[in-house]
CSV table of C-alpha atoms in Angstrom, one decimal:
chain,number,residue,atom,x,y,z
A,1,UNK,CA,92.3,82.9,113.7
A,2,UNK,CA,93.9,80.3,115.6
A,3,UNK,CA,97.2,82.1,115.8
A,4,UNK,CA,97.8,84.2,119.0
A,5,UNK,CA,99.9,86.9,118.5
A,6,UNK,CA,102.8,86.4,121.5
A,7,UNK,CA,102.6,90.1,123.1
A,8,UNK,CA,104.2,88.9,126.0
A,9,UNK,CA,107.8,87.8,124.0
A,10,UNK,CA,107.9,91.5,122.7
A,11,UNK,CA,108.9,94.1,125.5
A,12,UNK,CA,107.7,97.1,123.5
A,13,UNK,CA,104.4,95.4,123.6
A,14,UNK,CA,104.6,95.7,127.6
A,15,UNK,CA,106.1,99.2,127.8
A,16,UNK,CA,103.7,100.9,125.2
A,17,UNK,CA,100.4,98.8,124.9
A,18,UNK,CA,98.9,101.6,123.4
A,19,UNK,CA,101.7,101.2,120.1
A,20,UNK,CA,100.3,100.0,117.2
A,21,UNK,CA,103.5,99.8,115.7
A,22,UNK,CA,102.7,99.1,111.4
A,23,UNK,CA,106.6,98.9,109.7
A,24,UNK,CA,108.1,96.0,110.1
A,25,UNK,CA,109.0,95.9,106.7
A,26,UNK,CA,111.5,98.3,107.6
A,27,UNK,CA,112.6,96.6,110.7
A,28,UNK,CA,111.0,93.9,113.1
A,29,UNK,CA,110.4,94.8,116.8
A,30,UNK,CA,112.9,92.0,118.6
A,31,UNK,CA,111.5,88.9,120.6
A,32,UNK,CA,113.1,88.6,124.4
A,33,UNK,CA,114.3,85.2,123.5
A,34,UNK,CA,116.5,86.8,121.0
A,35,UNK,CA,117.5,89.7,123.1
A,36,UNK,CA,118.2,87.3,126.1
A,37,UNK,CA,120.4,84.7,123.5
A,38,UNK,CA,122.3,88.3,122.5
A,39,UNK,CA,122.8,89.3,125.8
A,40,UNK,CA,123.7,85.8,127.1
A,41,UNK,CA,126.9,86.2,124.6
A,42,UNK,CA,127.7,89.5,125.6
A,43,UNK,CA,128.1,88.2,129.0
A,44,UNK,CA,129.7,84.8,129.0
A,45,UNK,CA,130.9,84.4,125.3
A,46,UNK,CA,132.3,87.4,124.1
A,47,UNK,CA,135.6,88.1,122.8
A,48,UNK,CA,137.4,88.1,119.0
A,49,UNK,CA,136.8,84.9,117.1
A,50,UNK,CA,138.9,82.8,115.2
A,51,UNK,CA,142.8,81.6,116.4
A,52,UNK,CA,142.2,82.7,120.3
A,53,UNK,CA,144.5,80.6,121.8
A,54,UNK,CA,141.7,81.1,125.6
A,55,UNK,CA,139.0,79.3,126.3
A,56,UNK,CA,136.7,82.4,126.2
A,57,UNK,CA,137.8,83.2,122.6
A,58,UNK,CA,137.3,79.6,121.8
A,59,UNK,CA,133.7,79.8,122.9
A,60,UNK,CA,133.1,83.3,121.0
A,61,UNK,CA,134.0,81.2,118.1
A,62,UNK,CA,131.8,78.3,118.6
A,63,UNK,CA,128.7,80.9,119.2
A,64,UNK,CA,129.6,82.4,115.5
A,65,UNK,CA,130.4,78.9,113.5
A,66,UNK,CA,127.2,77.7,115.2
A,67,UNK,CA,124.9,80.8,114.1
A,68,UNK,CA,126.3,80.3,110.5
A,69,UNK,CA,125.8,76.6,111.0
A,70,UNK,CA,121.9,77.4,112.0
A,71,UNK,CA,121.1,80.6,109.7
A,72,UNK,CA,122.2,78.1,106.6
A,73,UNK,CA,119.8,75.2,108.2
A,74,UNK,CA,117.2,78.0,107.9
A,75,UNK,CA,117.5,78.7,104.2
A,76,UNK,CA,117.8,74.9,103.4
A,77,UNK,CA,121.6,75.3,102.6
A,78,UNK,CA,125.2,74.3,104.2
A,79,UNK,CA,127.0,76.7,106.5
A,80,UNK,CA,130.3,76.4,103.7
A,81,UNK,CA,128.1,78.6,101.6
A,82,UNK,CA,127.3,81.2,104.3
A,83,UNK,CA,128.8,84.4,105.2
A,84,UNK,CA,127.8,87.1,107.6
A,85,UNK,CA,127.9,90.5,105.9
A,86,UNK,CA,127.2,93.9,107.5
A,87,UNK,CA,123.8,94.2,106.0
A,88,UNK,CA,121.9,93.7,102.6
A,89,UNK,CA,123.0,96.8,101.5
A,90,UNK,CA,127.1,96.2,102.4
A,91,UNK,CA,126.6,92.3,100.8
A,92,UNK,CA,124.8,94.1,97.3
A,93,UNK,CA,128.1,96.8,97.2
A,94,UNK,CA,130.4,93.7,97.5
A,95,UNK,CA,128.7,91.6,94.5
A,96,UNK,CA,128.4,94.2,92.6
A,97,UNK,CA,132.4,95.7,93.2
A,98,UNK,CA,133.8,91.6,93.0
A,99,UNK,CA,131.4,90.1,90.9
A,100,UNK,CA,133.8,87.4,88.3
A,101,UNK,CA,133.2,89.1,85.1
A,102,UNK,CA,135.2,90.4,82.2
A,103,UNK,CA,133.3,93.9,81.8
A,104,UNK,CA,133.5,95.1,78.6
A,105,UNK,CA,131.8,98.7,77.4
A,106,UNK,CA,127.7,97.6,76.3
A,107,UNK,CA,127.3,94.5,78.6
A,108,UNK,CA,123.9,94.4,80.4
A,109,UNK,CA,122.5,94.4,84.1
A,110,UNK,CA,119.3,93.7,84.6
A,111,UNK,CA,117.0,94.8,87.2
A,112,UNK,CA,113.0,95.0,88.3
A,113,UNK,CA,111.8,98.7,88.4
A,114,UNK,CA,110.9,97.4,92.2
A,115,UNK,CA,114.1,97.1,93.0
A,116,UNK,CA,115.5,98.9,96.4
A,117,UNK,CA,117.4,101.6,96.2
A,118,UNK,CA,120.4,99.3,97.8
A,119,UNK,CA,119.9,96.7,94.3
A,120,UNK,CA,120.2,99.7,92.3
A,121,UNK,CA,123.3,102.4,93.5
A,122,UNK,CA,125.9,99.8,92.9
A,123,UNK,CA,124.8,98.7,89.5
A,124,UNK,CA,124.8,102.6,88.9
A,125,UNK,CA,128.2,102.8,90.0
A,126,UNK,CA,129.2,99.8,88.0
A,127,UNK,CA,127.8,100.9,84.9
A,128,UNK,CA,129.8,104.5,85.2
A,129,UNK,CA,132.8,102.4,86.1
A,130,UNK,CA,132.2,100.4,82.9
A,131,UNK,CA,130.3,102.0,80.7
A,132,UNK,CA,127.8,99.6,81.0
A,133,UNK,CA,123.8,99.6,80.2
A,134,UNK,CA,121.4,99.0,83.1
A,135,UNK,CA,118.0,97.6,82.2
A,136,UNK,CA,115.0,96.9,83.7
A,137,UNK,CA,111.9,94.6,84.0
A,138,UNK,CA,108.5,97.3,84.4
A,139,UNK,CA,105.6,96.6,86.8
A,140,UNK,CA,102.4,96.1,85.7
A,141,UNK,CA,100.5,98.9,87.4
A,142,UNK,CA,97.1,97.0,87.6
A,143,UNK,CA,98.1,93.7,88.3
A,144,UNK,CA,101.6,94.6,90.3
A,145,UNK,CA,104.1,91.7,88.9
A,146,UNK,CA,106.8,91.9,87.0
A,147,UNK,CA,106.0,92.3,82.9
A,148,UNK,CA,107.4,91.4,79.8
A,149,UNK,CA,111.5,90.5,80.8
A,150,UNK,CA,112.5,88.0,77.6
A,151,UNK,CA,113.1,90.6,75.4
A,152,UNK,CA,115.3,92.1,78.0
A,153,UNK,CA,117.3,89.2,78.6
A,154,UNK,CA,120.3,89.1,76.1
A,155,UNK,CA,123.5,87.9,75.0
A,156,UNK,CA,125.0,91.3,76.3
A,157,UNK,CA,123.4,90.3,79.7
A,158,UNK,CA,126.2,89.4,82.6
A,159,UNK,CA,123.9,89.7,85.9
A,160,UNK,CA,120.5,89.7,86.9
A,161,UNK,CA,119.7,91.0,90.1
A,162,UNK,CA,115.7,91.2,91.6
A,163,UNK,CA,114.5,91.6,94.8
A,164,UNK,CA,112.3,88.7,95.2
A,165,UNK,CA,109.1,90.7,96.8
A,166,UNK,CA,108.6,94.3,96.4
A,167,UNK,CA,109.1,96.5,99.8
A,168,UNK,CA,106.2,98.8,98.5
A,169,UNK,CA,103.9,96.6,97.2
A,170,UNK,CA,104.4,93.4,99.4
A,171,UNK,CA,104.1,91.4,95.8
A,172,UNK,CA,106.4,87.9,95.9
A,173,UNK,CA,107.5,87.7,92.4
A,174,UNK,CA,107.9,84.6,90.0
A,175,UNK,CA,111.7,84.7,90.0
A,176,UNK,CA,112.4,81.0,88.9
A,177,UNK,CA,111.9,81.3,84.9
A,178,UNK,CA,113.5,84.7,84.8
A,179,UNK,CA,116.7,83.1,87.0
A,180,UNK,CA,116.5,80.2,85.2
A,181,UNK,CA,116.8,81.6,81.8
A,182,UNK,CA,119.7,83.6,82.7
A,183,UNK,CA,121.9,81.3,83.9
A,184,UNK,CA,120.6,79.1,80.6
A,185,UNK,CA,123.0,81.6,79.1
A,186,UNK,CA,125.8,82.1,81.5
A,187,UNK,CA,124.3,85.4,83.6
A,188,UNK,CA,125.0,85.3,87.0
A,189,UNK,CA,122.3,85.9,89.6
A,190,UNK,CA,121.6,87.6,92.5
A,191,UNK,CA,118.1,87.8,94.8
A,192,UNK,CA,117.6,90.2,97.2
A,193,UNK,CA,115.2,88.9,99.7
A,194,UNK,CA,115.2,90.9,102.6
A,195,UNK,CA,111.2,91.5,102.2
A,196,UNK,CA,110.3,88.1,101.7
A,197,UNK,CA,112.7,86.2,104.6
A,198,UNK,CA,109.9,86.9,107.0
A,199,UNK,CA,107.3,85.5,105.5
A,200,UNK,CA,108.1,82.4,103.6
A,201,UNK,CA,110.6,79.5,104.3
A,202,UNK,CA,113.4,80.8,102.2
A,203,UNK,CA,115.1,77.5,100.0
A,204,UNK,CA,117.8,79.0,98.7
A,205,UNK,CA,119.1,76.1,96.5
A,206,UNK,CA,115.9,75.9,94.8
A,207,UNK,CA,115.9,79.5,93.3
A,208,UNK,CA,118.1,79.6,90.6
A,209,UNK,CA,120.4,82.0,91.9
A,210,UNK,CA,124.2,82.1,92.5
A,211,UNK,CA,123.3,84.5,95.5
A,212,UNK,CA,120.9,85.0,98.1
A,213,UNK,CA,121.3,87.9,100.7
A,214,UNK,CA,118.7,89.1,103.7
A,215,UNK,CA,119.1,91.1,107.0
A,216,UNK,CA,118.3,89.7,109.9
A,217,UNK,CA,116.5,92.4,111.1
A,218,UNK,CA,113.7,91.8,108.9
A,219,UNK,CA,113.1,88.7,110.0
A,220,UNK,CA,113.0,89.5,114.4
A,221,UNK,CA,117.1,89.2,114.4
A,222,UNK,CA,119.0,93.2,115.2
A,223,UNK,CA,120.6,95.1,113.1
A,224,UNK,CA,124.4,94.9,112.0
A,225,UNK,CA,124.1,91.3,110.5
A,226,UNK,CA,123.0,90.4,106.8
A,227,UNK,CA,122.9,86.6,105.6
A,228,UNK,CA,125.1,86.0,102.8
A,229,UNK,CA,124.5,82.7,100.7
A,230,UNK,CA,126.7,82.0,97.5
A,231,UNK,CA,126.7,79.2,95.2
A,232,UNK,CA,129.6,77.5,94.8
A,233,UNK,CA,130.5,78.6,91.5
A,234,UNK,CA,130.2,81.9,92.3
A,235,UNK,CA,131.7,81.6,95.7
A,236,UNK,CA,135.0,80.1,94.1
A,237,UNK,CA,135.4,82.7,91.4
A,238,UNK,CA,135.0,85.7,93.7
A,239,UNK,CA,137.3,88.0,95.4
A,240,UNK,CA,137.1,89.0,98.7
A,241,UNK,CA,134.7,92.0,99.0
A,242,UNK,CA,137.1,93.8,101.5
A,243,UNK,CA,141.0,93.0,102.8
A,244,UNK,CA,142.3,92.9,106.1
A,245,UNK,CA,142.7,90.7,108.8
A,246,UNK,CA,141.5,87.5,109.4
A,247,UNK,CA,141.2,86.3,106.1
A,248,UNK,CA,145.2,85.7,105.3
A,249,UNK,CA,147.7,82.5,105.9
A,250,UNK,CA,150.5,85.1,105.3
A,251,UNK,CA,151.8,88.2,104.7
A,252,UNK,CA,154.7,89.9,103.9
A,253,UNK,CA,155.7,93.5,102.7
A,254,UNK,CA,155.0,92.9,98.9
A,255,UNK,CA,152.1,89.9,99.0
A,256,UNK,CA,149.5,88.7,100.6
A,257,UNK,CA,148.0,84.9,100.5
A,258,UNK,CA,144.7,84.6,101.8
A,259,UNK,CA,142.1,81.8,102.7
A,260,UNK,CA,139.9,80.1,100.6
A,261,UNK,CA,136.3,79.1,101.2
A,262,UNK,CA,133.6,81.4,102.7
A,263,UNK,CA,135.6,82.9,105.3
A,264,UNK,CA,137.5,85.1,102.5
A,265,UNK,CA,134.7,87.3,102.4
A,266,UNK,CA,135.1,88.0,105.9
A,267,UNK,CA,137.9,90.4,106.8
A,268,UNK,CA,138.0,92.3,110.5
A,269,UNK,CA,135.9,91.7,113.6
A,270,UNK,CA,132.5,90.0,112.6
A,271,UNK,CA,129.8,91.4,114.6
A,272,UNK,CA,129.3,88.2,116.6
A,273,UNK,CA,126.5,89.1,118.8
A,274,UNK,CA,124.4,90.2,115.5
A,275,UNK,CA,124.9,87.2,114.1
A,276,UNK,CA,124.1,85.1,117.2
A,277,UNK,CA,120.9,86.7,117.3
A,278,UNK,CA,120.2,86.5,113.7
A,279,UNK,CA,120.0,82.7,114.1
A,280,UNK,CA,117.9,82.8,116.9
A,281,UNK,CA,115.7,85.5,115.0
A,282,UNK,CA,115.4,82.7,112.6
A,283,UNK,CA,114.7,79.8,115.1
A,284,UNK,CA,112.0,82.2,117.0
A,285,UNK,CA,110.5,83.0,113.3
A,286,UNK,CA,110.1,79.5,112.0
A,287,UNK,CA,108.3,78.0,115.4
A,288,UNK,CA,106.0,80.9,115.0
A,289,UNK,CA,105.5,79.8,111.0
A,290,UNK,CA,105.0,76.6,112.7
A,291,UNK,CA,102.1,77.8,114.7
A,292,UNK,CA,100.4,79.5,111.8
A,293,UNK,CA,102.2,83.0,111.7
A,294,UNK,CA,102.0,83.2,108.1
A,295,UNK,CA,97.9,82.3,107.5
A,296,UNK,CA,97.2,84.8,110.4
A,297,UNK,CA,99.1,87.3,108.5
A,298,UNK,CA,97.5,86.8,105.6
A,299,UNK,CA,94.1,87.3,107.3
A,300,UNK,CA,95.1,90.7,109.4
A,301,UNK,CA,96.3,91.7,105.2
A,302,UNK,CA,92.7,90.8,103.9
A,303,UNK,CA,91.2,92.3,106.7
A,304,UNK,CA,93.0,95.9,106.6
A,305,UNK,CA,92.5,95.6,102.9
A,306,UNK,CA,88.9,94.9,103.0
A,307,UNK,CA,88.7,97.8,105.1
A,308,UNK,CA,90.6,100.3,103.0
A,309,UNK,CA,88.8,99.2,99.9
A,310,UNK,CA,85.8,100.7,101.1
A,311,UNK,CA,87.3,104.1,101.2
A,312,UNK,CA,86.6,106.1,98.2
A,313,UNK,CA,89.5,108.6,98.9
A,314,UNK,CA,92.5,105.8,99.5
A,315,UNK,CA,94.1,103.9,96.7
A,316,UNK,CA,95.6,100.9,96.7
A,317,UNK,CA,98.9,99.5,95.1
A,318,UNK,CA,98.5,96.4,93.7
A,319,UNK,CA,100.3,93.5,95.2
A,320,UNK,CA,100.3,90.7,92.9
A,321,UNK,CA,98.7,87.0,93.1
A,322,UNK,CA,101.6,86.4,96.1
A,323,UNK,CA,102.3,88.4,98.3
A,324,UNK,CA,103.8,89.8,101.7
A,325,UNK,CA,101.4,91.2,104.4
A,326,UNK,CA,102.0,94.5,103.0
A,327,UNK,CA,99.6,97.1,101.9
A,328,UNK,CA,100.4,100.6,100.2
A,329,UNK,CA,98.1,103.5,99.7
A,330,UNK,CA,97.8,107.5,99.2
A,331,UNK,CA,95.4,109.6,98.5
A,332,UNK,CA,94.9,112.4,96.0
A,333,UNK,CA,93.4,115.0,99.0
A,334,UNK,CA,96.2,114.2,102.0
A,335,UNK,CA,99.7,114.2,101.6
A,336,UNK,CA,100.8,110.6,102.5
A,337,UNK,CA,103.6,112.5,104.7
A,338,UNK,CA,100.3,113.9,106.5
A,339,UNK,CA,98.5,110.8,106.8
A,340,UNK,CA,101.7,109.2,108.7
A,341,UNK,CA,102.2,112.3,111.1
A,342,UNK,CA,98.2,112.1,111.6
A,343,UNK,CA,98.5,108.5,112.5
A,344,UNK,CA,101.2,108.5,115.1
A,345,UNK,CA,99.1,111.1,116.8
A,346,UNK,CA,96.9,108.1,117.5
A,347,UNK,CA,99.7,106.1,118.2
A,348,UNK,CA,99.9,103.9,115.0
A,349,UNK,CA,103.2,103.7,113.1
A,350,UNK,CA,103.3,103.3,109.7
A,351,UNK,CA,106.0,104.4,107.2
A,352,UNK,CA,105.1,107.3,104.0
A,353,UNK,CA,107.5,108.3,101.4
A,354,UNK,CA,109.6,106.6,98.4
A,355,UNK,CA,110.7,103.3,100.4
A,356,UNK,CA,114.2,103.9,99.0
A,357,UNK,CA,111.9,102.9,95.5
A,358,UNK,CA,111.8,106.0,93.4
A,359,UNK,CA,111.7,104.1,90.3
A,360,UNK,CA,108.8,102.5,91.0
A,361,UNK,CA,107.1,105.5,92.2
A,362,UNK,CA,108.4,107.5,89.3
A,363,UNK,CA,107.0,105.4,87.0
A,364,UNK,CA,103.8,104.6,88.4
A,365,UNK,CA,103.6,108.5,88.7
A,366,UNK,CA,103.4,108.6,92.5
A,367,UNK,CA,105.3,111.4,94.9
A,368,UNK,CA,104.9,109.4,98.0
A,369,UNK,CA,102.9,106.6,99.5
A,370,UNK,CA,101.8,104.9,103.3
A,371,UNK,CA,103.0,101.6,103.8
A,372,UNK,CA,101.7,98.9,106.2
A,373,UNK,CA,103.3,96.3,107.2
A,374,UNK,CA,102.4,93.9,109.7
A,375,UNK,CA,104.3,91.2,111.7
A,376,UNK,CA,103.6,88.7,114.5
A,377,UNK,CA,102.9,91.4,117.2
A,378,UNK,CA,100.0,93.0,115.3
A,379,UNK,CA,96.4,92.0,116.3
A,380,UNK,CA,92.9,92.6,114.8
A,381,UNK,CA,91.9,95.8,117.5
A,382,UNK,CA,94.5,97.1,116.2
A,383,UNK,CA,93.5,97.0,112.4
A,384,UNK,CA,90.5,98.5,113.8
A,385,UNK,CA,92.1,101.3,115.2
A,386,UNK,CA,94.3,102.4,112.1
A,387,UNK,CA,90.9,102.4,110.0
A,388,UNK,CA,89.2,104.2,112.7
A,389,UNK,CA,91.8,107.1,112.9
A,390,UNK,CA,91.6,107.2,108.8
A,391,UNK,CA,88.2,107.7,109.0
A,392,UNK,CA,88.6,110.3,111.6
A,393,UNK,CA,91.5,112.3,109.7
A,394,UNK,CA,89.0,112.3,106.9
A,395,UNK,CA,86.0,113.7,108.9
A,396,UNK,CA,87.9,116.0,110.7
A,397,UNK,CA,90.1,117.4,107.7
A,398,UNK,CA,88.2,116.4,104.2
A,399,UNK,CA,85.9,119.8,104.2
């Protein structure tokens, strides 16, 4: 492995050497270069964006046009197309509540049984609102993609919406025929990538999809900032996914007129600082791709998955011809709840439950599994160690 990991950028790395920290998935640790840019704002930028009539507003504002301008460079797309949203979950709630379409009782929305809980609530809701019919694609449960979806996809079909890799499994899904097909015949589309940002150089335009949404949390950015991307069809037929100010040219007691363009979909005080540090996230991630981040990944995932092979009492989740470095497992004689609290006795932290995927779970038959998922600050010893404390949970605990 040519890659070396950069320890030193990661302060956690400093304060608690002995942290084997395995859940990344769920959120990255954050590089000092990104905390620095955030703090940097804080200190000399800050204040409200948009019509300050100061210099210091002036510059808050040129800080948040010029993250939007670099996330969209990231994703291959134009920062006209670009809005910063709360988080993946907030963005999902405001597609699915302001979506253009003439609902009527029986139309179809159609989903991945992988699907996050946070591409699957507001469908719910919709559907109740509606009385529409959700439907979804199954997972093959010995190869881990996605199965059969044309018979699924249907005249009654208004919206497709996938996650593009599964936050269980780590599996990067074909999306591109099923996103391709549906807006054959007039669906609209929507791909939550929050799993796969991290790991592959997102290009948005090249998806098929009307809309593209990730935090920047996943991908070394903080929490408190989700990337927004819209097509322009579907940016121009949209409302506003919530009112207030900053997105109006007037007001008066009866009427409101508000802007056009992506900044309608921004109401209120953006988190500014979030969404500085989002765009630095994404500069930090893609000179580490650069370097070879995603081969070395790949290489600690075949390692730890060699490893876990060999034990007779761990299962594995499939995880598809592409995938994330993520690895899932339980075992029919520990509790995957127990395997977790066993680990971070040794200091290893790794995540054990549903994932916010019951479906999955519930249909593969599963109560609960470990997740591991590894990022830039993870090194070989400490593959070695997470086996090593497996194999001594088993010793200790298996008669």
């Amino acid at each position: 492995m040519s890659y070396q990991p950069p320890l030193e950028q990661f302060e956690f790395c400093q304060q608690q050497p002995e942290l084997a920290y395995f859940d990344s998935a769920a959120s990255c640790q954050v590089p000092q270069s990104v905390l620095t840019k955030l703090l940097d704002y804080y200190q000399h930028q800050h204040a409200n964006v948009h019509r300050a009539s100061y210099a210091r507003g002036r510059a808050a504002t040129q800080c948040y046009e010029q993250a939007r301008r670099d996330c969209a460079q990231a994703i291959g797309a134009t920062a006209a197309q670009v809005s910063f949203q709360a988080s993946t979950t907030s963005a999902l709630n405001g597609l699915a509540q302001q979506l253009p379409v003439a609902w009527q009782a029986g139309d179809e929305i159609l989903l991945s049984s992988a699907e996050h809980h946070a591409n699957i609530l507001p469908w719910q809701r919709l559907a109740a609102q509606h009385d529409l019919r959700l439907r979804f694609i199954s997972l093959d449960r010995a190869s881990g993609e996605l199965g059969e979806w044309q018979h699924l996809l249907g005249p009654r079909t208004k919206v497709v919406s996938l996650t593009l890799a599964s936050n269980i499994t780590g599996t990067r899904f074909a999306l591109e025929p099923i996103l391709a097909a549906a807006q054959q015949q007039g669906a609209w589309t929507i791909v939550d990538a929050a799993q796969a940002v991290a790991h592959e150089q997102l290009a948005v335009t090249q998806l098929g999809a009307d809309a593209v949404v990730f935090s920047a949390h996943k991908a070394y950015g903080v929490a408190g900032c989700a990337v927004l991307w819209l097509s322009q069809a579907l940016l121009a037929a949209s409302e506003p996914f919530t009112v207030g100010g900053g997105i109006v040219t007037g007001v008066t007691k009866s009427h409101a007129n508000l802007v056009t363009g992506i900044h309608k979909f921004e109401a209120g005080t953006p988190n500014v600082g979030a969404a500085v540090a989002a765009a630095s996230g994404l500069a930090w991630l893609q000179q580490q791709q650069q370097l070879g981040l995603h081969d070395y990944l790949q290489a600690l995932r075949q390692q730890l998955w060699q490893q876990l092979q060999q034990r007779a009492w761990l299962t594995l989740l499939p995880t598809g011809k592409q995938h994330t470095p993520v690895i899932a497992f339980y075992s029919d004689e520990f509790q995957a709840h127990d395997i977790a609290t066993w680990l971070d006795q040794h200091q290893i932290a790794v995540r054990a439950g549903h994932h916010c995927a019951q479906i999955l779970l519930q249909d593969w038959q599963l109560p609960a599994v470990v997740r591991v998922s590894l990022a830039a600050y993870n090194t070989p010893a400490q593959i070695e160690r997470l086996v090593a404390a497996l194999d001594a949970g088993w010793q200790l605990f298996a008669d």
